[in-house]
mmCIF file of C-alpha atoms in Angstrom:
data_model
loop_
_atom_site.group_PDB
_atom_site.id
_atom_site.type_symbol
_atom_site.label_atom_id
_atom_site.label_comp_id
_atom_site.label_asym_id
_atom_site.label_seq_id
_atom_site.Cartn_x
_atom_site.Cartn_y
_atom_site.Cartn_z
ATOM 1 C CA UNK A 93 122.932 81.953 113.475
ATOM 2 C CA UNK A 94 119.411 81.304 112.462
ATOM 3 C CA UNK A 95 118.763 77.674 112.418
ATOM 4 C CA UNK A 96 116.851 75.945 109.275
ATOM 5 C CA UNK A 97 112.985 74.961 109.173
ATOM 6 C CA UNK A 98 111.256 71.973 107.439
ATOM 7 C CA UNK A 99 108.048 73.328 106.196
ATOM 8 C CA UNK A 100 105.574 70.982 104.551
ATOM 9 C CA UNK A 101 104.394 72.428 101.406
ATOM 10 C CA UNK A 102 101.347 70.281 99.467
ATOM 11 C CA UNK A 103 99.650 71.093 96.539
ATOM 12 C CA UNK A 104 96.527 69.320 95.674
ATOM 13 C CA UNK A 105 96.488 66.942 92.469
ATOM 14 C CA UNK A 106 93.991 68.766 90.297
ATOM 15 C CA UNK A 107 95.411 69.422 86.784
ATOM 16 C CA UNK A 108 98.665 71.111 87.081
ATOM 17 C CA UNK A 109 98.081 74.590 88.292
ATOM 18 C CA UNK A 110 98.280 73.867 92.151
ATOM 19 C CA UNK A 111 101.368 72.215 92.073
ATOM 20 C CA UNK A 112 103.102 74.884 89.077
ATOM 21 C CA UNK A 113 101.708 77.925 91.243
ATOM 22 C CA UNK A 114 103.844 76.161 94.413
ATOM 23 C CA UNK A 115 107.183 76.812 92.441
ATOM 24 C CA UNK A 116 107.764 80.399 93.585
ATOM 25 C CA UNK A 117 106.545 79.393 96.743
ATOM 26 C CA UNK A 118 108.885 76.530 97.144
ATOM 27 C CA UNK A 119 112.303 78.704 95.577
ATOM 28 C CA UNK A 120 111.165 81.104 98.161
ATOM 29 C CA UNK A 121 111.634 78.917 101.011
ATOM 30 C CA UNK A 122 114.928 77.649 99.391
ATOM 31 C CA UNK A 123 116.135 80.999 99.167
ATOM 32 C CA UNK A 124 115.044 81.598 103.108
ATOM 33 C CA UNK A 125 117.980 78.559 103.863
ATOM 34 C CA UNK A 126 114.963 76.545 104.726
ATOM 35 C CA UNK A 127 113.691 72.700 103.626
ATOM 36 C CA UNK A 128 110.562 72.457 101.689
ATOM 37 C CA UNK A 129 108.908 68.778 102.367
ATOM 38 C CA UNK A 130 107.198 68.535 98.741
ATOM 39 C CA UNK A 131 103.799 66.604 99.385
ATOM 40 C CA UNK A 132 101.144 65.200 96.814
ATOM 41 C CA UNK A 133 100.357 62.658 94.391
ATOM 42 C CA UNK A 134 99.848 61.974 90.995
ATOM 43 C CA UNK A 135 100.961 64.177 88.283
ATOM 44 C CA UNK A 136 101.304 67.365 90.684
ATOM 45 C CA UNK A 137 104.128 65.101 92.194
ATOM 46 C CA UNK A 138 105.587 63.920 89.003
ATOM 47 C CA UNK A 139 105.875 67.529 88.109
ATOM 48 C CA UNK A 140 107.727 68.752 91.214
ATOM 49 C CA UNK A 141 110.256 65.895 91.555
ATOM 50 C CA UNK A 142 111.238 66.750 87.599
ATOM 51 C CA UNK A 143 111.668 70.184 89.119
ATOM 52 C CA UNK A 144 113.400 69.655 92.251
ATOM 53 C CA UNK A 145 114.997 66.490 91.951
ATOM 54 C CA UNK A 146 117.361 66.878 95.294
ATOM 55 C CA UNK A 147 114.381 67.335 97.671
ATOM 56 C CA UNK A 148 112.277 65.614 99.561
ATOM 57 C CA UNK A 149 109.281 64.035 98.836
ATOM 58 C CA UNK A 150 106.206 62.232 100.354
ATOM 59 C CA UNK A 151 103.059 60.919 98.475
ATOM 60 C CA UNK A 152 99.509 61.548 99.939
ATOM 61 C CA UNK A 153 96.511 59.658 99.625
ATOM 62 C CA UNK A 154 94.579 60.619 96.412
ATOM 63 C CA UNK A 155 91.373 62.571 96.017
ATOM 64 C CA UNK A 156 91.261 60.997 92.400
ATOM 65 C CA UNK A 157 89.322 63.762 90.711
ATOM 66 C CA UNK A 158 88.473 63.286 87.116
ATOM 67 C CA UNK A 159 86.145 65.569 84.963
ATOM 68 C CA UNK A 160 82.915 64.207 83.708
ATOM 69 C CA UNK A 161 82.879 63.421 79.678
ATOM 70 C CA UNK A 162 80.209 65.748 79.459
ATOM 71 C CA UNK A 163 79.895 68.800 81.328
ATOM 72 C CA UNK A 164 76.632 69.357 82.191
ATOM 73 C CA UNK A 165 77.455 66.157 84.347
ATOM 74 C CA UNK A 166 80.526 67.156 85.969
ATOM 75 C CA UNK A 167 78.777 68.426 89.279
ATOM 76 C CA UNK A 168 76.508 64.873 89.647
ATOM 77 C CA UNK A 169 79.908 63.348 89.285
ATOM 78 C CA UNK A 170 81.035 65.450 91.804
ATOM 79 C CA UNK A 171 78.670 64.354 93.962
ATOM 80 C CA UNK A 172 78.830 60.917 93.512
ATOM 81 C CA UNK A 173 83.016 61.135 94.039
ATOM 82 C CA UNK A 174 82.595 63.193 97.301
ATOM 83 C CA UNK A 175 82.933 60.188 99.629
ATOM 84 C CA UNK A 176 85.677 58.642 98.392
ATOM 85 C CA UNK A 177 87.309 63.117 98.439
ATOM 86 C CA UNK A 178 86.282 63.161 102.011
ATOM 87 C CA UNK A 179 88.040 59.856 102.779
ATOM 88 C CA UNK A 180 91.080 61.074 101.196
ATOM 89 C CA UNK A 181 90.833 64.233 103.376
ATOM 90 C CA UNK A 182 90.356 62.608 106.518
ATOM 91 C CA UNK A 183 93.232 60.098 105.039
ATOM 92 C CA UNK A 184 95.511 62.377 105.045
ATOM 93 C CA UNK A 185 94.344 64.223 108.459
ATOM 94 C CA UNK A 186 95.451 61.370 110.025
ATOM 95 C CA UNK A 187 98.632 61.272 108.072
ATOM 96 C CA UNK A 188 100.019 64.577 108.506
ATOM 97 C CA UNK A 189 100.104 63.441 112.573
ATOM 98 C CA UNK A 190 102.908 61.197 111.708
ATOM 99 C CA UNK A 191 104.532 63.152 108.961
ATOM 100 C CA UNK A 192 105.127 66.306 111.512
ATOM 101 C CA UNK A 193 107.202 64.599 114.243
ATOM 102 C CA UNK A 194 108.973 62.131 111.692
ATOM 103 C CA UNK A 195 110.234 64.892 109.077
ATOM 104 C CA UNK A 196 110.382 67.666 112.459
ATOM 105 C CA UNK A 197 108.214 70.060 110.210
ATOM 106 C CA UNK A 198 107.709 73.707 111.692
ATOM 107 C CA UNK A 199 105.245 74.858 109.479
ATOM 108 C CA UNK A 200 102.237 73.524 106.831
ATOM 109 C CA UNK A 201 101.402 75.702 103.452
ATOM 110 C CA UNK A 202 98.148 73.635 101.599
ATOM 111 C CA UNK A 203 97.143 74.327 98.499
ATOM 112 C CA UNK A 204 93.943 73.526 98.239
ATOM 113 C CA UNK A 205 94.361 70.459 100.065
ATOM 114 C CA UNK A 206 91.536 70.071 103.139
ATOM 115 C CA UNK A 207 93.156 68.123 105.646
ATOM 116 C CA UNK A 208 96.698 69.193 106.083
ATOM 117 C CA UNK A 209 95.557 71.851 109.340
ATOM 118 C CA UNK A 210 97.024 71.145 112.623
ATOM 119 C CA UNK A 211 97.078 72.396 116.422
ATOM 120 C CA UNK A 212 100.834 71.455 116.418
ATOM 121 C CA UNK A 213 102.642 74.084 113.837
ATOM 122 C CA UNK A 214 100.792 77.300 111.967
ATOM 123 C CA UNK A 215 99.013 75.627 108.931
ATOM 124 C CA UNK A 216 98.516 77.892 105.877
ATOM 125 C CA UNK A 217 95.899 76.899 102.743
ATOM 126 C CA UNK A 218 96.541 78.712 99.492
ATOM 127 C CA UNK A 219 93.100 79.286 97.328
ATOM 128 C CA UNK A 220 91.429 81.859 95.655
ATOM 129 C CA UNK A 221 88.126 80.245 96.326
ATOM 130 C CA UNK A 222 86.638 81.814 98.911
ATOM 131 C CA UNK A 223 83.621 81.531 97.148
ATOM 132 C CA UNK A 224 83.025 78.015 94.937
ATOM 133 C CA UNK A 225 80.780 78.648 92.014
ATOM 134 C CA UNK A 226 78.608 75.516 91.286
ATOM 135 C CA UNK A 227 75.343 76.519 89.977
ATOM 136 C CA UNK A 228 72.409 76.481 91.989
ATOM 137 C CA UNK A 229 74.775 75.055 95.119
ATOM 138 C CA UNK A 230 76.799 77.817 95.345
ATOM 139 C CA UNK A 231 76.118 78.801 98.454
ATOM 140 C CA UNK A 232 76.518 75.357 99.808
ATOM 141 C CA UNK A 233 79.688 74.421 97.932
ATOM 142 C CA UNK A 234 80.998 77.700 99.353
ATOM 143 C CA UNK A 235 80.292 77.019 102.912
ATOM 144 C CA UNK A 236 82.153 73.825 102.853
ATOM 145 C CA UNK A 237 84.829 75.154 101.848
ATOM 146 C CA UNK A 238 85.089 77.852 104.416
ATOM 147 C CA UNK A 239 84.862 75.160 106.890
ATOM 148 C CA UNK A 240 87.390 73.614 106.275
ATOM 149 C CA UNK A 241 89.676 76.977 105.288
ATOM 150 C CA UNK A 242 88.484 77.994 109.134
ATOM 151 C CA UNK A 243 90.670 74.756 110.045
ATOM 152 C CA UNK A 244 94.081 76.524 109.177
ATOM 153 C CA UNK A 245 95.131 79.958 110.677
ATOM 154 C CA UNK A 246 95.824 81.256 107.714
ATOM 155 C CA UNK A 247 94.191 81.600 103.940
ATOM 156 C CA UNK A 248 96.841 82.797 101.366
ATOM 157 C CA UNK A 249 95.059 84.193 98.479
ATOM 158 C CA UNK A 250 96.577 84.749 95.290
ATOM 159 C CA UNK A 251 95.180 87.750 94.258
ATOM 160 C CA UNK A 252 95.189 91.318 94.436
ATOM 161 C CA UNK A 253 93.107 92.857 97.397
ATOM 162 C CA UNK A 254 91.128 95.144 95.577
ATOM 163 C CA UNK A 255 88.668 95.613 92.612
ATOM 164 C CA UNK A 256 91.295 95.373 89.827
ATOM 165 C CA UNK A 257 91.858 91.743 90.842
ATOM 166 C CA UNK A 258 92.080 88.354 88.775
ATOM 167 C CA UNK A 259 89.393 86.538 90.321
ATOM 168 C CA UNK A 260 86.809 88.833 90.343
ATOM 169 C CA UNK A 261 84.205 87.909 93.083
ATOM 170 C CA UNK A 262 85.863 84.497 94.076
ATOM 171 C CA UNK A 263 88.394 85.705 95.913
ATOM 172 C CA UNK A 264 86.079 88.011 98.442
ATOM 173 C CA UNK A 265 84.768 86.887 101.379
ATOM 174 C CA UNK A 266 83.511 89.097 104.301
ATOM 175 C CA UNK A 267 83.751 86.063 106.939
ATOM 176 C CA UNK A 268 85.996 87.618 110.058
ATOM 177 C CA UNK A 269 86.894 83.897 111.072
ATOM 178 C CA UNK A 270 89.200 84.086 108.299
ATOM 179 C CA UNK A 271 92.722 85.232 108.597
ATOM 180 C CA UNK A 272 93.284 86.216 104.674
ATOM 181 C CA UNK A 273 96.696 87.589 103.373
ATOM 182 C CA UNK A 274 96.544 88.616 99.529
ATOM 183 C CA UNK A 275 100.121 87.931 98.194
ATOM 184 C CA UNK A 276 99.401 89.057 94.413
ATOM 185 C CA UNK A 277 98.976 86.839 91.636
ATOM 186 C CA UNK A 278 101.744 83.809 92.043
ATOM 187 C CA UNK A 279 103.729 82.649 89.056
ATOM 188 C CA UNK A 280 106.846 80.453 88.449
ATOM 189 C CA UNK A 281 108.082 82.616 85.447
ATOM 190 C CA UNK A 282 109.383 85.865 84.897
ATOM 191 C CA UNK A 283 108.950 88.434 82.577
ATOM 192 C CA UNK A 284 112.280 89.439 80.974
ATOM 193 C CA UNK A 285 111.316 91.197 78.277
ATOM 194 C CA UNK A 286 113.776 89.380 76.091
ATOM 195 C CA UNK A 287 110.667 88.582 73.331
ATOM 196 C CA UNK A 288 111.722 86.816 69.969
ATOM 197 C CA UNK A 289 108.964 85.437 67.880
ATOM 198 C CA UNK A 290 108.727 82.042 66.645
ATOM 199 C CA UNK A 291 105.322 81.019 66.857
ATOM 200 C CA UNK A 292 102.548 82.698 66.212
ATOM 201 C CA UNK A 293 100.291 79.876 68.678
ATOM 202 C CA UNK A 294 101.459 78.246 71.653
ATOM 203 C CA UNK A 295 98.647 75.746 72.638
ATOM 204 C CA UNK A 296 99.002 74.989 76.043
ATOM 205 C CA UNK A 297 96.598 71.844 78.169
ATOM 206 C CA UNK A 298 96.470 70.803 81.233
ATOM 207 C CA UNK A 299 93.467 69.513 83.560
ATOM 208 C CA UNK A 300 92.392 66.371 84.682
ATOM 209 C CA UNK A 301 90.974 63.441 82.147
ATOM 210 C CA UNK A 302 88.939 62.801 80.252
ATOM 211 C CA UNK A 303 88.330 66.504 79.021
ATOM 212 C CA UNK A 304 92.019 67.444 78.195
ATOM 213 C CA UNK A 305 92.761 64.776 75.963
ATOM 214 C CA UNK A 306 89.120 65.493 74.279
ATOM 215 C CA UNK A 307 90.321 69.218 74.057
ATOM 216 C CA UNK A 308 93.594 67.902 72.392
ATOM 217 C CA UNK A 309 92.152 65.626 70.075
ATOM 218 C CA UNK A 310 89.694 68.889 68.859
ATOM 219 C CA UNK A 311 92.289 71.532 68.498
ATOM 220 C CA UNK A 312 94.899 68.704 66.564
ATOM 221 C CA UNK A 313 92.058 68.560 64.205
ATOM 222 C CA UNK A 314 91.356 72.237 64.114
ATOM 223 C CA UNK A 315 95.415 73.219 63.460
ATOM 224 C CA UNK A 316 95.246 71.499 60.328
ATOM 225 C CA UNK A 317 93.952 74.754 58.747
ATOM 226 C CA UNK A 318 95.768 77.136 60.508
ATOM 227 C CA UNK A 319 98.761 78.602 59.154
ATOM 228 C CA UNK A 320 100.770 79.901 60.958
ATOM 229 C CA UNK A 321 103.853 78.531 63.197
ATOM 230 C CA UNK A 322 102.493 76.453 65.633
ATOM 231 C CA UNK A 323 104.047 74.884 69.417
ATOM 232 C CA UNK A 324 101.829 72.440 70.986
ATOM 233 C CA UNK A 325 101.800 71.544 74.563
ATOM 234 C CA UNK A 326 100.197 68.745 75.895
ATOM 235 C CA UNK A 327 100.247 68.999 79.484
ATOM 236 C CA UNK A 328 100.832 65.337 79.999
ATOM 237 C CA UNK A 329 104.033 64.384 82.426
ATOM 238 C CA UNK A 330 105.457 61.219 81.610
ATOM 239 C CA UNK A 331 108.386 59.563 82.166
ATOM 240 C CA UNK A 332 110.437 61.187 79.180
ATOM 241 C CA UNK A 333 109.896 64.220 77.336
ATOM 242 C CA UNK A 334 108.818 63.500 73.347
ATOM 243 C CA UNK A 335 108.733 66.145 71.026
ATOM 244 C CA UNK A 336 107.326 65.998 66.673
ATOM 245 C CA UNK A 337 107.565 67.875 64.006
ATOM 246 C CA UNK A 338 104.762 67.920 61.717
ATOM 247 C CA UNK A 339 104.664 70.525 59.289
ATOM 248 C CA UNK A 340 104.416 74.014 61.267
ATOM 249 C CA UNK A 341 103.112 72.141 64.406
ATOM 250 C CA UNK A 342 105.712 71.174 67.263
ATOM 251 C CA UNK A 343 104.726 69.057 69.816
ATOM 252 C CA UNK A 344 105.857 68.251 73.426
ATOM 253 C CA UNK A 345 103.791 65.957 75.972
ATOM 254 C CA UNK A 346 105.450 68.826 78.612
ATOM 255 C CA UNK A 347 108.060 71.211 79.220
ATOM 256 C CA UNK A 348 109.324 72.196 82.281
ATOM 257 C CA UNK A 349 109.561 75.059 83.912
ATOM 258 C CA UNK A 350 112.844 76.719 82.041
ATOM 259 C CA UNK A 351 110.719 74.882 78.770
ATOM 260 C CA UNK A 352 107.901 76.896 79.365
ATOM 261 C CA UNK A 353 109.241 80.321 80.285
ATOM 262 C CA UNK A 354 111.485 79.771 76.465
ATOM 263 C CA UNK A 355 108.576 79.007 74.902
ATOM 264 C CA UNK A 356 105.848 81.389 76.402
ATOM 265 C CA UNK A 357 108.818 84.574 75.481
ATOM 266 C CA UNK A 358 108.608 82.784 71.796
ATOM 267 C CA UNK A 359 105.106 82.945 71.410
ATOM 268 C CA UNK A 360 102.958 85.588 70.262
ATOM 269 C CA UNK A 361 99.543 83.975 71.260
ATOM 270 C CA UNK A 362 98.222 81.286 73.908
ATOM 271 C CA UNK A 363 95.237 79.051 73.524
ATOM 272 C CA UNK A 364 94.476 77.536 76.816
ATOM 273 C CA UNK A 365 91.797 76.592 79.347
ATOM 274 C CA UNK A 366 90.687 79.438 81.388
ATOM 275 C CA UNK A 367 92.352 77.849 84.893
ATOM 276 C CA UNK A 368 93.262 80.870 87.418
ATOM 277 C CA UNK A 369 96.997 79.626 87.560
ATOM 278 C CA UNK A 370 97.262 79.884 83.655
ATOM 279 C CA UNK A 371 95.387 83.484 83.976
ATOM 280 C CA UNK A 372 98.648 84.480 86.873
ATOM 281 C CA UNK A 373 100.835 82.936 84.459
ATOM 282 C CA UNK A 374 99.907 84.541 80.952
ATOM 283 C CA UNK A 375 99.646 87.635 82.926
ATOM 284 C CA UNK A 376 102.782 87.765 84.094
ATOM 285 C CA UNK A 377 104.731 87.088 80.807
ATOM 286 C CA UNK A 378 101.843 90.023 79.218
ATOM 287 C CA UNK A 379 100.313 87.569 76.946
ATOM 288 C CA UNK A 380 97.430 88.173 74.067
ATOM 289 C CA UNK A 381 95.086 84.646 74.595
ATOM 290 C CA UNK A 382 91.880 83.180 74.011
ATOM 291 C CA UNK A 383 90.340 80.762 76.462
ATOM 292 C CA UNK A 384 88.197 77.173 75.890
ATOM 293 C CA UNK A 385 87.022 76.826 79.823
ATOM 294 C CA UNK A 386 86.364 73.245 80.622
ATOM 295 C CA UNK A 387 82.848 72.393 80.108
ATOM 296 C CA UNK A 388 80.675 72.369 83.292
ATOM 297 C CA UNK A 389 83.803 74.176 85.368
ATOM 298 C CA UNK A 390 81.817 76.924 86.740
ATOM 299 C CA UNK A 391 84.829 78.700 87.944
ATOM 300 C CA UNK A 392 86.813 78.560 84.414
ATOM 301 C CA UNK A 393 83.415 79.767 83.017
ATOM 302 C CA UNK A 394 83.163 82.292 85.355
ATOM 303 C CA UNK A 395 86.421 83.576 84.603
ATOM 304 C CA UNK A 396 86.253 83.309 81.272
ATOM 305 C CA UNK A 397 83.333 85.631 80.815
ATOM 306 C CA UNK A 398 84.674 88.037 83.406
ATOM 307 C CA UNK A 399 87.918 88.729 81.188
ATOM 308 C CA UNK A 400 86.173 88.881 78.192
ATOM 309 C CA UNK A 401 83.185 90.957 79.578
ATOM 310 C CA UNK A 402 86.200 93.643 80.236
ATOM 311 C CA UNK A 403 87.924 93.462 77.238
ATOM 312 C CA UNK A 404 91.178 91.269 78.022
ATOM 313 C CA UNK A 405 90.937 88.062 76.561
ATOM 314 C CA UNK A 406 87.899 86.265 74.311
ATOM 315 C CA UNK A 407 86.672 82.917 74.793
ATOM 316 C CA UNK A 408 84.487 80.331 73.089
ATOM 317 C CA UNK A 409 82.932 77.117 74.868
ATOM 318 C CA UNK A 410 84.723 73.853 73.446
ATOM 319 C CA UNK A 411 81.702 72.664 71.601
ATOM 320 C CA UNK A 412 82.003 76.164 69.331
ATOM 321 C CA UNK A 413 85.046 76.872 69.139
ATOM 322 C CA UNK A 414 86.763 76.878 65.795
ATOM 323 C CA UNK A 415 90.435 78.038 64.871
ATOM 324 C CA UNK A 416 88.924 80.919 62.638
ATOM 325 C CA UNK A 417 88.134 82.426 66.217
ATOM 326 C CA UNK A 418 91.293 83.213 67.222
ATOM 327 C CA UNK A 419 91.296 86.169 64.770
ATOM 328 C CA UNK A 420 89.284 88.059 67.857
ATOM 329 C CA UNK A 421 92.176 88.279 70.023
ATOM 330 C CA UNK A 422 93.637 91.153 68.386
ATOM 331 C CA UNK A 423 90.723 93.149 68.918
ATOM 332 C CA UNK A 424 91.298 92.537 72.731
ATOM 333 C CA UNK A 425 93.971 94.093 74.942
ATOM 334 C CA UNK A 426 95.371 91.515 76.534
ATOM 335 C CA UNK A 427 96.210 89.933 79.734
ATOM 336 C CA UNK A 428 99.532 92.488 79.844
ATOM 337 C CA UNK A 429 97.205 95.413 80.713
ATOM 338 C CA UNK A 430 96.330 93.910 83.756
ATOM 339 C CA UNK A 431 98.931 95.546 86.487
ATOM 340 C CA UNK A 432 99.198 93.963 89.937
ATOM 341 C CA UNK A 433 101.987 93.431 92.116
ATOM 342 C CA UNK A 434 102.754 91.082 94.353
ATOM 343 C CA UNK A 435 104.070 90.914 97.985
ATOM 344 C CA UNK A 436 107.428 89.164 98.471
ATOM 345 C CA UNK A 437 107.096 85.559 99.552
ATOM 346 C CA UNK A 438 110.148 85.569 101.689
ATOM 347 C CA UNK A 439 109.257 88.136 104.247
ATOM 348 C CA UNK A 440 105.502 86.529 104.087
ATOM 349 C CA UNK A 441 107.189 83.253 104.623
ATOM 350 C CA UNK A 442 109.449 84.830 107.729
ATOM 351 C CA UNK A 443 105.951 86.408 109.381
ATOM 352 C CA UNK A 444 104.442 83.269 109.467
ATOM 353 C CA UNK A 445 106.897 80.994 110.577
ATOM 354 C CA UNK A 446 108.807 82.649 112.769
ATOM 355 C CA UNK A 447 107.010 82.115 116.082
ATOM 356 C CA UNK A 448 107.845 78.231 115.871
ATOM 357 C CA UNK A 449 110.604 76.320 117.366
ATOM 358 C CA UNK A 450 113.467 76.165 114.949
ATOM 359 C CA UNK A 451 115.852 72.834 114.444
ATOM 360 C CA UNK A 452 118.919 72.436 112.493
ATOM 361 C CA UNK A 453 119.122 69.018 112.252
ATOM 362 C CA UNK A 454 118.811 67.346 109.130
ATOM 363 C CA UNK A 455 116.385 65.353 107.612
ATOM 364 C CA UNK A 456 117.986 61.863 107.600
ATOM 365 C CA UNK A 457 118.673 60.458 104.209
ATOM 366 C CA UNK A 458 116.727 57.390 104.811
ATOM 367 C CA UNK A 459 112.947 59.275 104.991
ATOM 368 C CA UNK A 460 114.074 60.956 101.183
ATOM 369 C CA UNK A 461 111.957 59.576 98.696
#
């Protein structure tokens, strides 16, 4: 009888997207009859111990990332916060030595975080950056990256492999130090085709502060025109769920998962920041949108443009954007006409792991947090 693996699975705390895009990665290794070890901090945690209450978790040092008020000084605050981002990397190097023996983990899957590698078990990172937009340091932001992506023996990318991708020209790289495998785009929900209208928006944050809340605070004021049927969600996970009613606006501070997958198959139209995991998500479900990229996120700019450039979805940056503008979308096709498949996570998950030494004893009740 095959014997069950603990594999350490940590996405980085940067919005919500690396931690949401984990789900199907996490029910996968469920559905194997292996443990997922959920590691992170901050609101990525607080989002995956509301979804898997019964597992077990362990909280990494920060990288505190925040998004500069305005944009055009988000990369010179980038700069500024990279010591205290390299600490937390090397803080959690160091780290993962004692995590491996003391929860027996067999394998590592990163999302985006830099210093989960290790010489003991095969260490995967998840991105789609493989190359970093950042202006004029592009070429050095990307470089970095790939140094530390070198560290692991794999890069999962979720994307197609091809030129009908999502990312467009992020997630290509030519480096042969690389071992890439392209699962598809990676989302928690599924498209059942069981679509009901009830609102004609679904506004849906996330991202780090202080630009979500000042993208809330805009569109609030914006919706008081609008008129149609209207579900707001905030992207903030607290401690309890709130939902109001005001007029044809419902609001939630966050759904979960189940939440989400109701309310995207109620919704005719999403207005959202132009994050990649939204884009695999809103793809998925075949969703009309329209996109406010965070200002001075070259990346959500990037893809922004690209899926307008083609046709998909419009965009406006937040400074312009006005609710009359969402009367564009229907002159766009839509993130449904986008068709890309993706690999199955299980057998991916079997291929990688399955050179390790198994153990079927269990995690003692005293290391769950």
């Amino acid at each position: 009888m095959q014997k069950s693996k603990n594999i350490l699975i940590a996405p980085l705390n940067w919005g919500l997207g690396h931690a949401t895009r984990c789900i199907p990665i996490i029910d996968a290794i469920i559905k194997n009859g292996d443990r997922p070890i959920i590691a992170s901090d901050g609101l990525a945690l607080a989002l995956l111990k509301k979804e898997y209450p019964k597992q077990t978790f362990i909280e990494l040092p920060s990288y505190d990332i925040s998004y500069a008020k305005e944009g055009q000084n988000l990369r010179l605050k980038m700069l500024k916060d990279s010591p205290k981002i390299w600490m937390a990397i090397r803080n959690e190097h160091q780290m993962l030595q004692e995590i491996i023996p003391k929860y027996t983990i067999s394998g590592i899957i990163s999302d985006n975080r830099l210093g989960l590698y290790s010489n003991l078990v095969p260490s995967v990172i998840i991105t789609h950056q493989l190359q970093v937009l950042s202006g004029s340091t592009t070429w050095l932001s990307t470089q970095l990256h790939l140094h530390y992506i070198k560290k692991y023996d794999y890069c999962w990318i979720p994307d197609a492999d091809g030129p009908d991708n999502l990312s467009g020209k992020l997630s290509y790289n030519d480096d042969f130090e690389i071992e890439k495998v392209y699962l598809g785009p990676l989302s928690r929900f599924k498209n059942t085709g069981n679509y009901q209208k009830k609102y004609d928006l679904m506004v849906l944050l996330s991202g780090p502060e202080p630009q979500r809340g000042i993208l809330e605070k805009r569109l609030l004021t914006e919706l008081k025109t609008y008129k149609g049927e209207v579900l707001f969600i905030a992207g903030k996970v607290e401690k309890e769920q709130k939902v109001e009613k005001k007029g044809r606006l419902t609001y939630y501070n966050y759904l979960s998962t189940d939440g989400l997958q109701k309310a995207l198959d109620r919704s005719e139209m999403v207005l959202s920041r132009s994050g990649y995991t939204t884009i695999m998500d809103l793809q998925k479900m075949g969703k009309k949108a329209f996109f406010i990229p965070t200002p001075g996120q070259f990346e959500q700019e990037y893809l922004a443009e690209l899926l307008d450039q083609k046709g998909i979805v419009p965009y406006a940056n937040q400074e312009d954007f006005h609710i009359q503008m969402l009367s564009r979308v229907e002159h766009y096709k839509g993130l449904g006409s986008i068709q890309s498949s993706s690999r199955s996570l299980s057998s991916i998950l079997e291929e990688t792991f399955s050179s390790v030494n198994e153990n079927s004893d269990p995690i003692p009740s005293s290391l769950s947090t």
